[in-house]
Coordinates of C-alpha atoms and ligand atoms in Angstrom, one line a residue:
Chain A
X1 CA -25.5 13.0 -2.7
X2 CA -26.2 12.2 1.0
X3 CA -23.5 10.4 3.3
X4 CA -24.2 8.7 6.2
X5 CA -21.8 7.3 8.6
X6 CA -20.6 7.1 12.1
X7 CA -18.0 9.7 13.7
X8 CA -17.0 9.4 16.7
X9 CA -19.5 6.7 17.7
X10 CA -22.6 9.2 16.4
X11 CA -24.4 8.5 13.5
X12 CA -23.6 11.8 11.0
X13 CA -25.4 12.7 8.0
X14 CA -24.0 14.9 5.2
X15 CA -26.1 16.7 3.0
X16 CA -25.4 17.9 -0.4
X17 CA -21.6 15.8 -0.6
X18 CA -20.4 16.7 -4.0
X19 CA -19.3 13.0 -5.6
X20 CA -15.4 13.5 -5.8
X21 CA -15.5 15.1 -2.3
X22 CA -13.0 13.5 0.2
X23 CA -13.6 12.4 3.6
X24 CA -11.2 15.0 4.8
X25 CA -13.3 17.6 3.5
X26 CA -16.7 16.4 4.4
X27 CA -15.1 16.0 8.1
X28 CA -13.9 19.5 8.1
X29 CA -16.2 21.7 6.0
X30 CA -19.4 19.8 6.6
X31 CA -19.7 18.3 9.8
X32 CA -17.7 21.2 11.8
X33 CA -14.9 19.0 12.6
X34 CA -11.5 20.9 11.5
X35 CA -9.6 18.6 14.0
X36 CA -8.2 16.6 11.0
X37 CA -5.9 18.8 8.8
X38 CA -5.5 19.4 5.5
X39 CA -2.2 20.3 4.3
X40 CA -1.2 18.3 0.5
X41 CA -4.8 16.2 -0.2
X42 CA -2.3 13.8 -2.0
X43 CA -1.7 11.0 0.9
X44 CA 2.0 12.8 1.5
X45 CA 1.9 14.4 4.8
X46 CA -0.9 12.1 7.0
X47 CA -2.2 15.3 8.7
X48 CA -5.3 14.2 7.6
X49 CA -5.1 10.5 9.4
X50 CA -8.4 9.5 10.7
X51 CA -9.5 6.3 11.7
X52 CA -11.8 4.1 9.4
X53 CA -13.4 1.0 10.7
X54 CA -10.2 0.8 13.4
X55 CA -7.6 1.9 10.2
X56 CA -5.5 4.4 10.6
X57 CA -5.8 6.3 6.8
X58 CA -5.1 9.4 4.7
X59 CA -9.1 11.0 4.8
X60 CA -7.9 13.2 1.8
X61 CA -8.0 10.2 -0.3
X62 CA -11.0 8.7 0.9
X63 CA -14.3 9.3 -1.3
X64 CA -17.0 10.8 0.8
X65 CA -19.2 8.2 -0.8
X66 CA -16.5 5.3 0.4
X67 CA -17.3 5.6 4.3
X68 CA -21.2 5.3 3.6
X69 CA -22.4 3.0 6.6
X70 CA -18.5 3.3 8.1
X71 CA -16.9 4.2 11.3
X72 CA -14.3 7.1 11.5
X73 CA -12.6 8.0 14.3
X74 CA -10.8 11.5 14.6
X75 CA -8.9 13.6 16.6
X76 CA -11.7 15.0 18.4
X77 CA -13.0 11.2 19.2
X78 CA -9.3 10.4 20.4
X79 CA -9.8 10.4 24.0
X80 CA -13.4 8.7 24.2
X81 CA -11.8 6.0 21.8
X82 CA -9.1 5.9 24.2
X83 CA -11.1 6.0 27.3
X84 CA -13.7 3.2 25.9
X85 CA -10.5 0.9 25.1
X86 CA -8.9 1.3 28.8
X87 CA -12.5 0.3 29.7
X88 CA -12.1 -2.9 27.3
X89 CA -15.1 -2.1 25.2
X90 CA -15.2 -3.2 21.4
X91 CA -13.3 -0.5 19.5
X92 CA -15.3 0.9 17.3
X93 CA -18.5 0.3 19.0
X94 CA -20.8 3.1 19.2
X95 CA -20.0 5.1 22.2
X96 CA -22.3 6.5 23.6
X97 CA -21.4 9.4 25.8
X98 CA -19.0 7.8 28.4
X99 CA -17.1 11.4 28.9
X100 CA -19.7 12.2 31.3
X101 CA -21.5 15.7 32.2
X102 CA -20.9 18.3 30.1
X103 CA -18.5 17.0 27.6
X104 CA -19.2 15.9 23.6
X105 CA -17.9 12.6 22.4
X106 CA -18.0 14.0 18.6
X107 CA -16.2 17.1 19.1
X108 CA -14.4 15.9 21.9
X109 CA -15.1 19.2 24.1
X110 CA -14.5 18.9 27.7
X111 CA -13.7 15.6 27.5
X112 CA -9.9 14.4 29.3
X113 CA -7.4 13.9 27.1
X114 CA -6.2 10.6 25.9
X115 CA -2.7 9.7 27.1
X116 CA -1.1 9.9 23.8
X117 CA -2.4 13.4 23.9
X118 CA -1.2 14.2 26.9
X119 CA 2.0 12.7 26.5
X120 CA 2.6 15.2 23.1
X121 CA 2.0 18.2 25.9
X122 CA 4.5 16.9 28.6
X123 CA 6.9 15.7 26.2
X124 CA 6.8 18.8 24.1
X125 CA 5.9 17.2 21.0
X126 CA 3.9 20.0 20.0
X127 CA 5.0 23.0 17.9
X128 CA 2.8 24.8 15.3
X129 CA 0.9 21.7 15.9
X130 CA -0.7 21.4 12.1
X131 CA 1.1 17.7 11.9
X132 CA -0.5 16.7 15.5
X133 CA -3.9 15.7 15.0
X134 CA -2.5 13.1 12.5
X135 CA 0.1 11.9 14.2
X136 CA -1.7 11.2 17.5
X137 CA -3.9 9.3 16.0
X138 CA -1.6 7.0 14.0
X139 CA 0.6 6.9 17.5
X140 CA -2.3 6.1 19.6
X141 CA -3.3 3.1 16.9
X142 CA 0.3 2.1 17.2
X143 CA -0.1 1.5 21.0
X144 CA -3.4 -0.2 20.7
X145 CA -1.8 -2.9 19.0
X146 CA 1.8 -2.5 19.8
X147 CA 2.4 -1.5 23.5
X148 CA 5.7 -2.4 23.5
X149 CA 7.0 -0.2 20.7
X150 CA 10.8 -0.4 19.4
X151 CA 12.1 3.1 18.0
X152 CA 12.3 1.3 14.9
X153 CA 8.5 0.4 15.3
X154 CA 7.6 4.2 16.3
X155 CA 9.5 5.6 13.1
X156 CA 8.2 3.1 11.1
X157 CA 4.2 3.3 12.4
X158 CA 5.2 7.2 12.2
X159 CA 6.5 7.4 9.0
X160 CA 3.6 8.7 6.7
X161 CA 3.4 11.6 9.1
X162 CA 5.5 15.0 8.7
X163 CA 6.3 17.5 10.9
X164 CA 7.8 20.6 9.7
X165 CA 8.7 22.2 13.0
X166 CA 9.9 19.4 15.9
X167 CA 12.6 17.5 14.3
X168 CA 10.9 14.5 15.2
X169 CA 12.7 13.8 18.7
X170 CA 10.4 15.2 20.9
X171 CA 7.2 13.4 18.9
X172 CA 9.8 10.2 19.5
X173 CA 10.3 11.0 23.5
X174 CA 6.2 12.1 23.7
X175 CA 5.2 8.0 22.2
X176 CA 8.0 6.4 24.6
X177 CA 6.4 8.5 27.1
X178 CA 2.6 7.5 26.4
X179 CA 4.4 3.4 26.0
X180 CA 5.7 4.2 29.4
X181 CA 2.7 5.2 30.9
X182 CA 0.5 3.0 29.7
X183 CA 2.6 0.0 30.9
X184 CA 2.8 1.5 34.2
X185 CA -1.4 1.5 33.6
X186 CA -0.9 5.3 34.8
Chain B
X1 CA -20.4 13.6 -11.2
X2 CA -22.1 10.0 -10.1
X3 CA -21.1 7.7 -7.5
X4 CA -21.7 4.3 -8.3
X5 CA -21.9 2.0 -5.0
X6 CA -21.9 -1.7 -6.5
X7 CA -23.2 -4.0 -3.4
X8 CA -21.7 -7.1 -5.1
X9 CA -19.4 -7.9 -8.1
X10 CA -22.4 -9.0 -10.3
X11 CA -23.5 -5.3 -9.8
X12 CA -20.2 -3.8 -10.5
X13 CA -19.8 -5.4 -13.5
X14 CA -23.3 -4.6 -15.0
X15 CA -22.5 -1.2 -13.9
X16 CA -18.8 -0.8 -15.9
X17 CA -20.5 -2.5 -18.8
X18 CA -23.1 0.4 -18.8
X19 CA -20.9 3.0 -18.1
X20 CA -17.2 1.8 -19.8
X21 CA -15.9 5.4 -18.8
X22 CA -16.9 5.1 -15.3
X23 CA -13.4 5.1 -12.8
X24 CA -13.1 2.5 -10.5
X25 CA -11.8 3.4 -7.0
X26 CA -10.7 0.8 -4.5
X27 CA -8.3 2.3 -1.9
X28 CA -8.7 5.8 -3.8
X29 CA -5.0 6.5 -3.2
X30 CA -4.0 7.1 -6.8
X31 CA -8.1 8.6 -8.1
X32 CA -8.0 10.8 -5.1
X33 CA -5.3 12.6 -5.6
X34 CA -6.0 13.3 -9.5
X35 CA -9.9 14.5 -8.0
X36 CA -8.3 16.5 -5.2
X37 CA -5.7 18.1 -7.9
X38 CA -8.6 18.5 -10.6
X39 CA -6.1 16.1 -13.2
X40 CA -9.4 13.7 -13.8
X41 CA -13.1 14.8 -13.5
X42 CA -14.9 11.5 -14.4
X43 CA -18.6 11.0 -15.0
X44 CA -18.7 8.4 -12.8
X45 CA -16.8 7.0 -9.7
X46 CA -17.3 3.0 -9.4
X47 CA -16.7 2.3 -5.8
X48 CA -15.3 -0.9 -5.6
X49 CA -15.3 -0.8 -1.5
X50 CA -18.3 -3.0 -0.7
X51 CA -17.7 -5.9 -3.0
X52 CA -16.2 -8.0 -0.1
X53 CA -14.7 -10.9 -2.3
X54 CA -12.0 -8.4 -3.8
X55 CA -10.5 -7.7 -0.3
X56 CA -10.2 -11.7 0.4
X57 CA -7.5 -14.0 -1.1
X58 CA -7.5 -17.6 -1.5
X59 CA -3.8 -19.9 -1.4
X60 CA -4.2 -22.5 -3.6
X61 CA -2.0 -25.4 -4.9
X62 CA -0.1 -23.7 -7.0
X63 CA -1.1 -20.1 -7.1
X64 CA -2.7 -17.7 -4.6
X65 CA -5.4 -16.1 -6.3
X66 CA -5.0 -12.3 -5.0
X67 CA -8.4 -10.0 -4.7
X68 CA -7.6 -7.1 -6.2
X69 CA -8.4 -4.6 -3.2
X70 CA -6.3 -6.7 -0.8
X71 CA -4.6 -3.6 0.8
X72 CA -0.6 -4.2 0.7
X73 CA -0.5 -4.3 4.5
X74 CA -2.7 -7.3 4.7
X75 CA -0.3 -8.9 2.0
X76 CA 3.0 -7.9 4.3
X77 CA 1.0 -9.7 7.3
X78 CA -0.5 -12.5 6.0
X79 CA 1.4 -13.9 2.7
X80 CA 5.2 -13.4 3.4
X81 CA 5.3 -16.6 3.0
X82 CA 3.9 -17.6 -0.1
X83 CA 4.6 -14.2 -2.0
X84 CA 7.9 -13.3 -0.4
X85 CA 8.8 -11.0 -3.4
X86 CA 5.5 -8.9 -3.6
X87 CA 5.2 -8.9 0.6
X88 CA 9.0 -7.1 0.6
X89 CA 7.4 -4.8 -2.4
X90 CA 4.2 -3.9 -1.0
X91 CA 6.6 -3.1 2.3
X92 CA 8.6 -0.3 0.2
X93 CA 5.2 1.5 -1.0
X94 CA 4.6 5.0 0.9
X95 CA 3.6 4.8 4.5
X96 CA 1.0 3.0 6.2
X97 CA -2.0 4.9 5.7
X98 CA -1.1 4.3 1.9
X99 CA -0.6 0.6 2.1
X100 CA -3.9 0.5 4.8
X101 CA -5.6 1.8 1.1
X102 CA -3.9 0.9 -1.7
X103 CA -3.5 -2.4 -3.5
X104 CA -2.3 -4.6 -6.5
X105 CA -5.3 -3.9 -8.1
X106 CA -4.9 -0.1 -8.2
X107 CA -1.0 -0.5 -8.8
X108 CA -2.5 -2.8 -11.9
X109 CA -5.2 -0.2 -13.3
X110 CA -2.7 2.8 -12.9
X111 CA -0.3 0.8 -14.4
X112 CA 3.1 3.3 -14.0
X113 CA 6.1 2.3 -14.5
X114 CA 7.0 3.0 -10.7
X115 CA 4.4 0.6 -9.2
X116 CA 6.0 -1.1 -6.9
X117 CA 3.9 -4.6 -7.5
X118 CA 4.8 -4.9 -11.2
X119 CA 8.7 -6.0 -10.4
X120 CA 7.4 -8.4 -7.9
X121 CA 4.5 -9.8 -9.9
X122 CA 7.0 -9.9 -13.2
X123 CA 9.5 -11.9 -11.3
X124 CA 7.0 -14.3 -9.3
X125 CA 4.9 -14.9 -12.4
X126 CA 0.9 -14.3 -12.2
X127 CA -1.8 -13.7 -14.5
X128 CA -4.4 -10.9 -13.8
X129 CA -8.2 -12.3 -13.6
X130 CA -9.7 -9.7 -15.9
X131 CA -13.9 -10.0 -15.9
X132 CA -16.6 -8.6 -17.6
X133 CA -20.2 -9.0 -18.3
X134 CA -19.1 -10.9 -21.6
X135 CA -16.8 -13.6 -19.2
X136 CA -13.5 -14.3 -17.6
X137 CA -10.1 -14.0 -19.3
X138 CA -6.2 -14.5 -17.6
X139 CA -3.9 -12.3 -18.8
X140 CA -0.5 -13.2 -18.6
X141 CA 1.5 -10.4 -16.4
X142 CA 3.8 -10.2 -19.3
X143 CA 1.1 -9.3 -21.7
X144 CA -0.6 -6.7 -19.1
X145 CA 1.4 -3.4 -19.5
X146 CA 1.1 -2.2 -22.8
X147 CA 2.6 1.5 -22.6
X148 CA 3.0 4.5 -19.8
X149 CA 0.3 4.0 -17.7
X150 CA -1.3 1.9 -20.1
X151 CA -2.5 -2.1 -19.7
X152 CA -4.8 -4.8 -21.3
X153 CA -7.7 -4.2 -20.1
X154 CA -10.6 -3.7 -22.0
X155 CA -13.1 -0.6 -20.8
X156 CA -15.6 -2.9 -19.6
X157 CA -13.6 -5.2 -17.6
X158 CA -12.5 -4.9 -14.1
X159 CA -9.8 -6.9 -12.1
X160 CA -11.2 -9.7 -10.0
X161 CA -7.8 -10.7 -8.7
X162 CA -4.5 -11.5 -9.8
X163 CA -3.3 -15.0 -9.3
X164 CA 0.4 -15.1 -8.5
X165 CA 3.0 -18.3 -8.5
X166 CA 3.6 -19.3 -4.7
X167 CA 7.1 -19.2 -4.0
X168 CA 9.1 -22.3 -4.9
X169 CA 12.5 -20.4 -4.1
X170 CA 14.0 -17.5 -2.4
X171 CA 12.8 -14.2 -3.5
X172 CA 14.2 -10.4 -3.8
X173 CA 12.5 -6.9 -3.7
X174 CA 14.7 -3.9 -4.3
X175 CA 14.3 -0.1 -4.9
X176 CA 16.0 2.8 -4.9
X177 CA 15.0 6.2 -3.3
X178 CA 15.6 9.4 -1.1
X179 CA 14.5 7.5 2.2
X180 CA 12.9 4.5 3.4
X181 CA 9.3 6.1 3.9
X182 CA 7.2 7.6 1.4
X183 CA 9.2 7.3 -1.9
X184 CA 8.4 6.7 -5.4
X185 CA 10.8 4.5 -6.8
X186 CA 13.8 6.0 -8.8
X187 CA 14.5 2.9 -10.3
X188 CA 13.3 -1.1 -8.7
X189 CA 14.1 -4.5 -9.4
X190 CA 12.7 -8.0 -8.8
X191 CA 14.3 -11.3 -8.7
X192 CA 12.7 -14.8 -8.0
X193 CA 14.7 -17.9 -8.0
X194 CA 12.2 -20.9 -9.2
X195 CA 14.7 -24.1 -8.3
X196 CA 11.3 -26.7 -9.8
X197 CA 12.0 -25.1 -12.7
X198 CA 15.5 -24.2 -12.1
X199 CA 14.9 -20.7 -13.9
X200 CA 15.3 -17.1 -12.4
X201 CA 12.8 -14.6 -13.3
X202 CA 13.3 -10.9 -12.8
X203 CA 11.3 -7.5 -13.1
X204 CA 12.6 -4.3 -13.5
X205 CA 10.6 -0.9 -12.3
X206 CA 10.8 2.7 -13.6
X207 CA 13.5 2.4 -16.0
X208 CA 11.6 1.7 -18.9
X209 CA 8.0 2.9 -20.3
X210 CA 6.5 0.1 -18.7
X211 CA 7.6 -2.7 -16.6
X212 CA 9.9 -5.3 -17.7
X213 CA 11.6 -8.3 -17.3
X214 CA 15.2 -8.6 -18.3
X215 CA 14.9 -11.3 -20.5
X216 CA 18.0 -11.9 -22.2
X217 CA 19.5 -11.6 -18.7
X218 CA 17.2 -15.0 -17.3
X219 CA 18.5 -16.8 -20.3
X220 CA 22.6 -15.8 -19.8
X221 CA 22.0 -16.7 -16.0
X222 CA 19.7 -19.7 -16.3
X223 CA 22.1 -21.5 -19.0
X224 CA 25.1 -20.3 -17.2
X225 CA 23.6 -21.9 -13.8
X226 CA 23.1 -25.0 -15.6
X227 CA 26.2 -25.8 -17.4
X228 CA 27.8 -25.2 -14.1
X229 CA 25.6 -27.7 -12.0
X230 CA 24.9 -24.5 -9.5
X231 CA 21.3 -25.9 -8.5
X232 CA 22.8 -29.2 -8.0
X233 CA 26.3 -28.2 -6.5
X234 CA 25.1 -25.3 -4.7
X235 CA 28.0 -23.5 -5.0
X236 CA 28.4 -19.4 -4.7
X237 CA 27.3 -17.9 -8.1
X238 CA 31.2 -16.9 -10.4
X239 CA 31.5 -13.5 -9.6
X240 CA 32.2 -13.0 -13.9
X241 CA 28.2 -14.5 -14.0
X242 CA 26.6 -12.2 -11.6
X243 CA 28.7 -8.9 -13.3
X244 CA 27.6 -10.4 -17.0
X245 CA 24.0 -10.9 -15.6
X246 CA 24.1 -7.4 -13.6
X247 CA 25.2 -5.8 -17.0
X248 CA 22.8 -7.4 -19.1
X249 CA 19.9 -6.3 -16.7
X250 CA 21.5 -3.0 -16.9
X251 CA 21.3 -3.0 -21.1
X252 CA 17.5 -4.3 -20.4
X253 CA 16.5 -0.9 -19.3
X254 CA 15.4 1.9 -21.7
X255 CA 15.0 4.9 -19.1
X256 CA 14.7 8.3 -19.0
X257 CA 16.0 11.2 -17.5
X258 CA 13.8 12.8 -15.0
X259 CA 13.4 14.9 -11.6
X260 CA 13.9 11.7 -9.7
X261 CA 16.8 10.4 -11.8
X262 CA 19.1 10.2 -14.6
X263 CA 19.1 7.4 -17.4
X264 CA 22.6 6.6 -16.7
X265 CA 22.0 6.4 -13.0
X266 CA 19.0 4.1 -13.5
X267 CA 21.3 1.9 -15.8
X268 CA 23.9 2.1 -12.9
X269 CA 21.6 1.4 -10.5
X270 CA 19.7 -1.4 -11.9
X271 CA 22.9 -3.3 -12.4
X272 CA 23.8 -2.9 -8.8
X273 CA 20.4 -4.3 -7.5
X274 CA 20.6 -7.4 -9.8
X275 CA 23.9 -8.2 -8.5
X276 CA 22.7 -7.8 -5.1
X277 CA 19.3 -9.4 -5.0
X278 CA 21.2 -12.4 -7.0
X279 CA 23.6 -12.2 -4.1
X280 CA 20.6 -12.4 -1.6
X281 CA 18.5 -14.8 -3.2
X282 CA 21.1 -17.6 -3.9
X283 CA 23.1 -17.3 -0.3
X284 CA 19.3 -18.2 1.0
X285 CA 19.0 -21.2 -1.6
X286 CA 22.1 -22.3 -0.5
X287 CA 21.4 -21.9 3.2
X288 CA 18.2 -23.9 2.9
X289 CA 19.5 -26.7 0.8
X290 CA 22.5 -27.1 3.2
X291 CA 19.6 -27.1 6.2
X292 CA 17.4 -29.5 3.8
X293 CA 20.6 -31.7 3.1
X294 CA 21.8 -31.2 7.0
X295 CA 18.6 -33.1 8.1
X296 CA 18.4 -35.6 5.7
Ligands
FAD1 C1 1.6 9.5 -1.0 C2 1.5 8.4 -2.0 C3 2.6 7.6 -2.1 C4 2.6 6.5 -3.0 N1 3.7 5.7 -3.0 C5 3.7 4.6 -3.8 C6 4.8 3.8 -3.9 O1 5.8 3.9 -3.1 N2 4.8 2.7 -4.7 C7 3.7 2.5 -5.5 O2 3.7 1.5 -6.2 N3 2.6 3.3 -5.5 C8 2.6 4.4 -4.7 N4 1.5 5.2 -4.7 C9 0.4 5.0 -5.6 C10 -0.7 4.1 -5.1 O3 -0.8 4.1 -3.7 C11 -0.6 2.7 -5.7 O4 -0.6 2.7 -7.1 C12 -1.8 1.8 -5.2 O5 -1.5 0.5 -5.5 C13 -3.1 2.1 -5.8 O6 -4.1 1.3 -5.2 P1 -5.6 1.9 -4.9 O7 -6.4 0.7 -4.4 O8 -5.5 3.0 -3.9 O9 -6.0 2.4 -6.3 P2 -7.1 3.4 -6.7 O10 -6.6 4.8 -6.6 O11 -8.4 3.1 -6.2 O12 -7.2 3.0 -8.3 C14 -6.0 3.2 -9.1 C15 -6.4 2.9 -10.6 O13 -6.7 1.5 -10.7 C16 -8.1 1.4 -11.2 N5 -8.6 0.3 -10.5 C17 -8.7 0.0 -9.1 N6 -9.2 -1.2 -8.9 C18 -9.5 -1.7 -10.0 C19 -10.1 -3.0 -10.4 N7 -10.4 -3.9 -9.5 N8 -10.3 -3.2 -11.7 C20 -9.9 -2.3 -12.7 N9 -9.3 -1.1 -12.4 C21 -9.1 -0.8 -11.1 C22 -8.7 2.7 -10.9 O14 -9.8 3.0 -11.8 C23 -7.5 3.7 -11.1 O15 -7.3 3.9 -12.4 C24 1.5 6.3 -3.8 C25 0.4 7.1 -3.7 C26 0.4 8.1 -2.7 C27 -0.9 9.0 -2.6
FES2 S1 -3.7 16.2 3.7 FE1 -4.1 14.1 3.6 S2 -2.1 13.3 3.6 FE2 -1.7 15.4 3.5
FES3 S1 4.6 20.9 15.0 FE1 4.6 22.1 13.2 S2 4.4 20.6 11.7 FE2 4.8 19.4 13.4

């Protein structure tokens, strides 16, 4: 069957999508995104999280077929999303190119990094780096909503996300750090 | 494989009366991961994700009338109030992609004995809207889980919602598991105190082949809060009535021994969380009928 749906503010077609194909895999294997990872395809380890219509979900155990006429956000959208919130635009609006010259709002080359993302580098955060993708996403959707953020609040918002290598504390010190920042308006 | 993409409930209906073996998917977060793992290769997949009326909820009088793709976070948000049991249950489900997904009426069709909903729903009291091209029929909650991973429905019916009693009293969700996040439950339990009716209703997760409620448990506790003028006096529960009622939850449960736990443990267990949630639950009926007596 044919999907179409918007990724990173572009509209995407998929071609071919067998029915009981995930999102996750359609992302990956079809549209040349590998930015989201697949590590369980059973909702367990959120390296998959991807944004759909503004909700942070597992995309291994969404149904191709379910995000017909849908936004998704991923990784590789992270920093436009980011930039077009700073800028106070509708989230989830199509973008379209505010990265500037050069760069590619879809696969997110060239573009700046979002302050999450930059935040995981300074603060460490970032080991093997198979659980990252997922987790900046689900941080950075956090922070949208909660700028604020109690360690409580980060665990809990962070919860569906594991990490095999970090320990968890330096992904902890990387989301103060983004809070931080982002209060600052740095 | 076909994916059916229903545009409204009329159409989803017509289409699971056509096709009776077609799988419904809502938040997909039980169906995906038997398609991922190759458990279930169904002829057809029924989306269920553009039928907008199944995602909205309506608080009555008496009842709230629950759409069945209502994800859990929506119920944590917006109906702690009236559904103070289910909001605490839908809390302890997986992470929050899961509960961004998933909902009662998933919990419902899969129908395990770990759902998280079931203790909630037993101990609130609800009736599941079950409809199908032929009409509409509400099935009691007690009547809806028939076996492992079986329930009442018919296979040309779908849930339209479940309509669950608004709390009249203090309410309890409990579970046990490895850690907070991402755990399916070793063993759960429900408790709802209903002072209208002066009753307590409970419900009892993953320690029998379905869900239960611990019947003969209600009726030792009810008649023992009676006969003691409890709801009236408001005094702490005997300590000899909580251990009775903890025990007789405990002799309620007909569990199993598996990965996640022992029979005996589950027993154990169950008891513990019956005398704690009775613990919580009254302590708040208390508190609020001093605060209700305090202003009059
Ligand atoms: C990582 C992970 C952790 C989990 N942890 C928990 C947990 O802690 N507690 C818990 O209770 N569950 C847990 N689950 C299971 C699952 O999330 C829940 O059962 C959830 O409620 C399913 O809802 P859904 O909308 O995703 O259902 P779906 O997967 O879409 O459907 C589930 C079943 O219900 C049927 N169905 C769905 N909607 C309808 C309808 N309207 N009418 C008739 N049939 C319908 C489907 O055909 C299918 O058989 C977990 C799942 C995962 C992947
Ligand atoms: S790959 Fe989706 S949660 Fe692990
Ligand atoms: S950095 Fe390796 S899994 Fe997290």
């Amino acid at each position: 069957m044919r999907v179409n749906f918007t990724v990173n503010g572009r509209p995407q077609e998929a071609d071919d999508v067998w029915e009981g194909e995930s999102l996750l895999y359609v992302l990956r294997e079809r549209l040349g995104l590998p930015g989201s990872k697949n590590a369980c395809e059973q909702g367990e380890c959120g390296s998959c999280t991807v944004r759909l219509d503004g909700v942070p979900v597992c995309s291994c155990l969404v149904a191709a077929g379910q995000a017909e006429g849908r936004e998704v956000v991923t990784v590789e959208g992270l920093a436009d999303y980011a930039r077009q919130r700073s800028w106070g635009a509708a989230p989830g609006a199509p973008l379209d190119s505010p990265s500037g010259e050069g760069t590619d709002s879809l696969t997110g080359e060239g573009a700046e990094l979002a302050p999450i993302q930059q935040a995981f580098i300074d603060a460490g955060a970032v080991q093997c780096g198979f659980c990252t993708p997922g987790l900046l996403v689900a941080a950075d959707e956090m922070l949208e909503h909660n700028p604020d953020p109690s360690d409580a609040d980060i665990r809990e918002a962070l919860s569906g996300n594991l990490c095999r290598c970090t320990g968890y504390e330096k992904i902890m010190d990387a989301v103060r750090l983004a809070a931080a920042r982002q209060s600052e308006g740095v | 494989m076909d994916f059916l993409r229903p545009a409204s409930w009329e159409e989803a209906l017509a289409a699971k009366a056509a096709h009776p073996t077609a799988v419904p998917i809502a938040g997909g977060t039980d169906v995906m991961v038997e398609i991922n793992f190759d458990h279930r290769r169904p002829d057809h997949l029924l989306d269920l994700g553009r039928v907008a009326e199944l995602g909205e909820w309506e608080v009555g009088e008496e009842s709230v009338r629950l759409g069945a793709s209502v994800p859990y976070s929506r119920i944590m948000e917006h109906l702690r109030a009236e559904l103070p049991g289910l909001a605490l249950a839908s809390h302890t489900v997986a992470s929050p992609q899961i509960r961004n997904r998933g909902g009662v009426g998933g919990n419902l069709g899969t129908a395990s004995p770990a759902g998280d909903a079931h203790p909630a729903l037993l101990a609130a009291g609800a009736e599941v809207e079950a409809v199908s091209v032929r009409g509409t029929r509400l099935i009691p909650i007690d009547d809806f889980y028939t076996g492992v991973k079986r329930n009442a429905l018919a296979p040309d019916e779908l849930i339209r919602a479940v309509h669950v009693q608004k709390a009249d009293g203090p309410q309890q969700y409990s579970k046990v598991g490895t850690r907070n996040a991402m755990v399916i439950a070793v063993c759960a339990f429900g408790l709802a105190l209903h002072p209208e009716t002066r009753t307590v209703r409970t419900g009892i997760g993953s320690a029998a082949p379905t869900p239960i409620r611990a019947r003969i448990a209600e009726e030792f506790l009810n008649s023992a809060l009676e006969e003691g003028g409890f709801w009236d006096n408001g005094k702490i529960v005997t300590p000899s009535v909580a251990k009775q009622f903890a025990d007789l939850c405990a002799a309620a449960c007909n569990p199993i021994d598996d990965v996640r736990g022992t029979a005996s443990y589950r027993r154990h267990a169950v008891g513990v969380m019956a005398r704690r949630t009775l613990t919580w639950t009254w302590e708040s009926y208390r508190g609020a009928r001093h605060t209700t007596e305090g202003a009059a």
